[in-house]
């Protein structure tokens, strides 16, 4: 099998010598000049432009990929930044059904699983592994430009899409702080001017059934609507190591979206998007791969006797009843456009998101409980308003000016269970074998910003400049407490043992100790109680650049940008106030230059970009040594780090119906200055260490061939290959904790892997119907994307094994 994978990779590398590019980069000819604001682009027509099948891409000579990376519609080849585009057709063809699938199909984008299922993106080495509900990301996400301010809100956005735009590099000027790595914009398929309907149903391994359908059309002469929905269900794919008949990882998701476009006059347009989802799935269990006891002398016998998990994709274990999820989201956004004059448009974008979480998360990958999140509950309410003025996009001088306001509230409470942890035995010797605790974090966020961006054409040269001022405030209130009512649990341990009765008897108060020199919420140094604090910040993001078009189908560009990510308070099980202290905002100065070229009579698209990111105060989920409980979680700033690399993207159609897309990415992301304790609990000087979750080499190859079978039937075949080199799950991940077992492997390493997908089928010539068979990870590669230390244990999160199935799609 190893030789087969090498052969497949070698074949793709040879193909790359003559071809390649990103999966969605179709080869087409120039679009017509952009319409003025008084004649907006027809959304239905744009949907057609960006959902071409490979055969259509090979044959069509009248359309271009259109993107909104600069908050206006442009040809992709006219946008002077790096943008990866995955079309709605590619999402369906390649069975991209999850955020992990999207990352695997996108160069330089990595997806990291977490215990509570919060998605974590790393783009070009820029990421923030922090799974608290109230933690802003470094790669921000949007649905039709309406922000999903916190990562968990984007869990189920990829359905009935026109395309996905992935903007690489700092996007602070137009998309705000918290986009230091980039931005992901999900573009929903739009209402149509004629009645249309369609759907797709697939059945696969683990009894996976995915059904998706839509209906779209006019309600009146100036009112159009589109209603779509999706259902996902599957049996559990993980197999318990201790209970062979027990399964985990079932899928049960429901999604729906209603879009309404209303044009009451030639100058006024309204676009309403109401959507939501319900997730009743089971959270993933980790594989127990290493032992790291916090109190070795008091190691629980059951834990000492527990074997490590087999290194197979499906192998795992969990405490019965813990992995579960009952979460839902509702979002409404209204886009209003008013043509103030024939050349100036006012745009208002208003959105509100409500999210409720009730779930349980397996922490240690064992049937016993050394660390389980028995309850991980929370709520997010987020309001966003943007107003902007922009002029005619066909003008020589193009500008946009506007402002944003965000107000969010995030509440999270976690109940921990650790009855079998070594700390239980340690304090049991004092008569307090504590077994559970709870902690909470209530945060309020307020952000406002003003921004401006301008472009000016001087012949074939375009000068670009933009800036954004952001002012933000975060109020946090955190508590660790015990509601068990037991006289021997965590709260009584603090009050009876650590404070020796000086604070009286424990009755449910917040017990963490103020070990700082400051007073918080009236709690003096040495006292115990609730931690409250306010973080106020402001910053100025900017971008300047040049675009040069020596000929129509060649673009050269260079940009320099400064971006920021807001500071953050952790949500963690703390015994000391120092664990609650926030990290300050991080900043990045980014340099990028590249080109986009359509060559060889428009049969070859060749793009390349090189970049360098200089980072200050990068935020990191790390550890500290607690005098009472050993190694516990905290947040830290890394003083200096940098990322340098390049991307090559090519696409070719050697014959009619045959499209080859290849990509290659090189990343060198390293820490320049940081001494501390990493997430594995190792204390060291980590200068020169790799940035986590950043493989040095990434290669992607996509082949699609459509061919006629008869006058009424066509066939299609395709394959995708994605290779990622090794990485680490924490800074200094190549160093094992000295007290960990075993020591004969790199515990926090993420090995290199190659994923191969196959697909084939038949369809009507006009794609009115389509039947396909498909396989994902057909070589059953064993791989993982995260390794996490959890008190006494270390676990990894494995990718899914080989899956396969059949899909039937139709539209009329």
PDB file of N, CA, C and O in Angstrom, residues 778-801:
ATOM      1  N   UNK A 778      -9.712   6.322   0.088  1.00  0.00           N
ATOM      2  CA  UNK A 778      -9.910   4.954  -0.386  1.00  0.00           C
ATOM      3  C   UNK A 778      -8.775   4.024   0.028  1.00  0.00           C
ATOM      4  O   UNK A 778      -8.950   2.789   0.041  1.00  0.00           O
ATOM      5  N   UNK A 779      -7.611   4.557   0.381  1.00  0.00           N
ATOM      6  CA  UNK A 779      -6.502   3.723   0.833  1.00  0.00           C
ATOM      7  C   UNK A 779      -6.547   3.501   2.339  1.00  0.00           C
ATOM      8  O   UNK A 779      -5.638   2.890   2.899  1.00  0.00           O
ATOM      9  N   UNK A 780      -7.605   3.984   2.974  1.00  0.00           N
ATOM     10  CA  UNK A 780      -7.816   3.801   4.418  1.00  0.00           C
ATOM     11  C   UNK A 780      -6.607   4.289   5.224  1.00  0.00           C
ATOM     12  O   UNK A 780      -6.141   3.631   6.153  1.00  0.00           O
ATOM     13  N   UNK A 781      -6.125   5.466   4.863  1.00  0.00           N
ATOM     14  CA  UNK A 781      -4.976   6.050   5.547  1.00  0.00           C
ATOM     15  C   UNK A 781      -5.330   6.358   7.005  1.00  0.00           C
ATOM     16  O   UNK A 781      -6.363   6.954   7.299  1.00  0.00           O
ATOM     17  N   UNK A 782      -4.455   5.944   7.921  1.00  0.00           N
ATOM     18  CA  UNK A 782      -4.602   6.292   9.323  1.00  0.00           C
ATOM     19  C   UNK A 782      -3.864   7.599   9.563  1.00  0.00           C
ATOM     20  O   UNK A 782      -2.645   7.683   9.405  1.00  0.00           O
ATOM     21  N   UNK A 783      -4.599   8.637   9.932  1.00  0.00           N
ATOM     22  CA  UNK A 783      -4.005   9.948  10.151  1.00  0.00           C
ATOM     23  C   UNK A 783      -4.764  10.639  11.275  1.00  0.00           C
ATOM     24  O   UNK A 783      -5.848  10.231  11.684  1.00  0.00           O
ATOM     25  N   UNK A 784      -4.188  11.715  11.793  1.00  0.00           N
ATOM     26  CA  UNK A 784      -4.849  12.502  12.816  1.00  0.00           C
ATOM     27  C   UNK A 784      -4.460  13.963  12.647  1.00  0.00           C
ATOM     28  O   UNK A 784      -3.461  14.283  12.015  1.00  0.00           O
ATOM     29  N   UNK A 785      -5.270  14.864  13.211  1.00  0.00           N
ATOM     30  CA  UNK A 785      -4.998  16.300  13.052  1.00  0.00           C
ATOM     31  C   UNK A 785      -4.795  17.018  14.375  1.00  0.00           C
ATOM     32  O   UNK A 785      -4.592  18.237  14.387  1.00  0.00           O
ATOM     33  N   UNK A 786      -4.841  16.298  15.509  1.00  0.00           N
ATOM     34  CA  UNK A 786      -4.631  16.956  16.790  1.00  0.00           C
ATOM     35  C   UNK A 786      -4.211  15.939  17.842  1.00  0.00           C
ATOM     36  O   UNK A 786      -4.605  14.758  17.770  1.00  0.00           O
ATOM     37  N   UNK A 787      -3.407  16.400  18.799  1.00  0.00           N
ATOM     38  CA  UNK A 787      -3.008  15.621  19.972  1.00  0.00           C
ATOM     39  C   UNK A 787      -3.137  16.548  21.168  1.00  0.00           C
ATOM     40  O   UNK A 787      -2.625  17.671  21.151  1.00  0.00           O
ATOM     41  N   UNK A 788      -3.824  16.083  22.226  1.00  0.00           N
ATOM     42  CA  UNK A 788      -4.158  16.944  23.355  1.00  0.00           C
ATOM     43  C   UNK A 788      -3.796  16.264  24.662  1.00  0.00           C
ATOM     44  O   UNK A 788      -4.092  15.077  24.865  1.00  0.00           O
ATOM     45  N   UNK A 789      -3.161  17.005  25.575  1.00  0.00           N
ATOM     46  CA  UNK A 789      -2.894  16.534  26.937  1.00  0.00           C
ATOM     47  C   UNK A 789      -4.081  16.884  27.820  1.00  0.00           C
ATOM     48  O   UNK A 789      -4.562  18.020  27.804  1.00  0.00           O
ATOM     49  N   UNK A 790      -4.562  15.899  28.593  1.00  0.00           N
ATOM     50  CA  UNK A 790      -5.732  16.093  29.447  1.00  0.00           C
ATOM     51  C   UNK A 790      -5.462  15.482  30.822  1.00  0.00           C
ATOM     52  O   UNK A 790      -5.713  14.287  31.038  1.00  0.00           O
ATOM     53  N   UNK A 791      -4.928  16.271  31.748  1.00  0.00           N
ATOM     54  CA  UNK A 791      -4.558  15.811  33.088  1.00  0.00           C
ATOM     55  C   UNK A 791      -3.552  14.667  32.992  1.00  0.00           C
ATOM     56  O   UNK A 791      -2.400  14.865  32.691  1.00  0.00           O
ATOM     57  N   UNK A 792      -4.006  13.419  33.204  1.00  0.00           N
ATOM     58  CA  UNK A 792      -3.097  12.269  33.264  1.00  0.00           C
ATOM     59  C   UNK A 792      -2.911  11.572  31.926  1.00  0.00           C
ATOM     60  O   UNK A 792      -2.116  10.631  31.827  1.00  0.00           O
ATOM     61  N   UNK A 793      -3.636  11.968  30.917  1.00  0.00           N
ATOM     62  CA  UNK A 793      -3.633  11.230  29.655  1.00  0.00           C
ATOM     63  C   UNK A 793      -3.327  12.160  28.493  1.00  0.00           C
ATOM     64  O   UNK A 793      -3.467  13.384  28.580  1.00  0.00           O
ATOM     65  N   UNK A 794      -2.922  11.560  27.383  1.00  0.00           N
ATOM     66  CA  UNK A 794      -2.707  12.275  26.126  1.00  0.00           C
ATOM     67  C   UNK A 794      -3.470  11.516  25.044  1.00  0.00           C
ATOM     68  O   UNK A 794      -3.351  10.284  24.935  1.00  0.00           O
ATOM     69  N   UNK A 795      -4.254  12.245  24.262  1.00  0.00           N
ATOM     70  CA  UNK A 795      -5.069  11.601  23.236  1.00  0.00           C
ATOM     71  C   UNK A 795      -4.935  12.296  21.900  1.00  0.00           C
ATOM     72  O   UNK A 795      -4.643  13.491  21.821  1.00  0.00           O
ATOM     73  N   UNK A 796      -5.163  11.528  20.842  1.00  0.00           N
ATOM     74  CA  UNK A 796      -5.139  12.092  19.487  1.00  0.00           C
ATOM     75  C   UNK A 796      -6.507  11.932  18.836  1.00  0.00           C
ATOM     76  O   UNK A 796      -7.273  11.011  19.157  1.00  0.00           O
ATOM     77  N   UNK A 797      -6.793  12.837  17.901  1.00  0.00           N
ATOM     78  CA  UNK A 797      -8.069  12.827  17.184  1.00  0.00           C
ATOM     79  C   UNK A 797      -7.828  12.360  15.753  1.00  0.00           C
ATOM     80  O   UNK A 797      -7.238  13.075  14.942  1.00  0.00           O
ATOM     81  N   UNK A 798      -8.278  11.146  15.488  1.00  0.00           N
ATOM     82  CA  UNK A 798      -8.017  10.506  14.202  1.00  0.00           C
ATOM     83  C   UNK A 798      -9.013  10.955  13.143  1.00  0.00           C
ATOM     84  O   UNK A 798     -10.171  11.282  13.443  1.00  0.00           O
ATOM     85  N   UNK A 799      -8.553  10.937  11.889  1.00  0.00           N
ATOM     86  CA  UNK A 799      -9.441  11.187  10.769  1.00  0.00           C
ATOM     87  C   UNK A 799     -10.276   9.968  10.462  1.00  0.00           C
ATOM     88  O   UNK A 799      -9.971   8.841  10.894  1.00  0.00           O
ATOM     89  N   UNK A 800     -11.345  10.153   9.703  1.00  0.00           N
ATOM     90  CA  UNK A 800     -12.246   9.043   9.394  1.00  0.00           C
ATOM     91  C   UNK A 800     -11.577   8.053   8.456  1.00  0.00           C
ATOM     92  O   UNK A 800     -10.735   8.417   7.632  1.00  0.00           O
ATOM     93  N   UNK A 801     -11.954   6.780   8.548  1.00  0.00           N
ATOM     94  CA  UNK A 801     -11.397   5.757   7.655  1.00  0.00           C
ATOM     95  C   UNK A 801     -12.002   5.870   6.265  1.00  0.00           C
ATOM     96  O   UNK A 801     -12.721   6.832   5.954  1.00  0.00           O
TER      97      UNK A 801
END
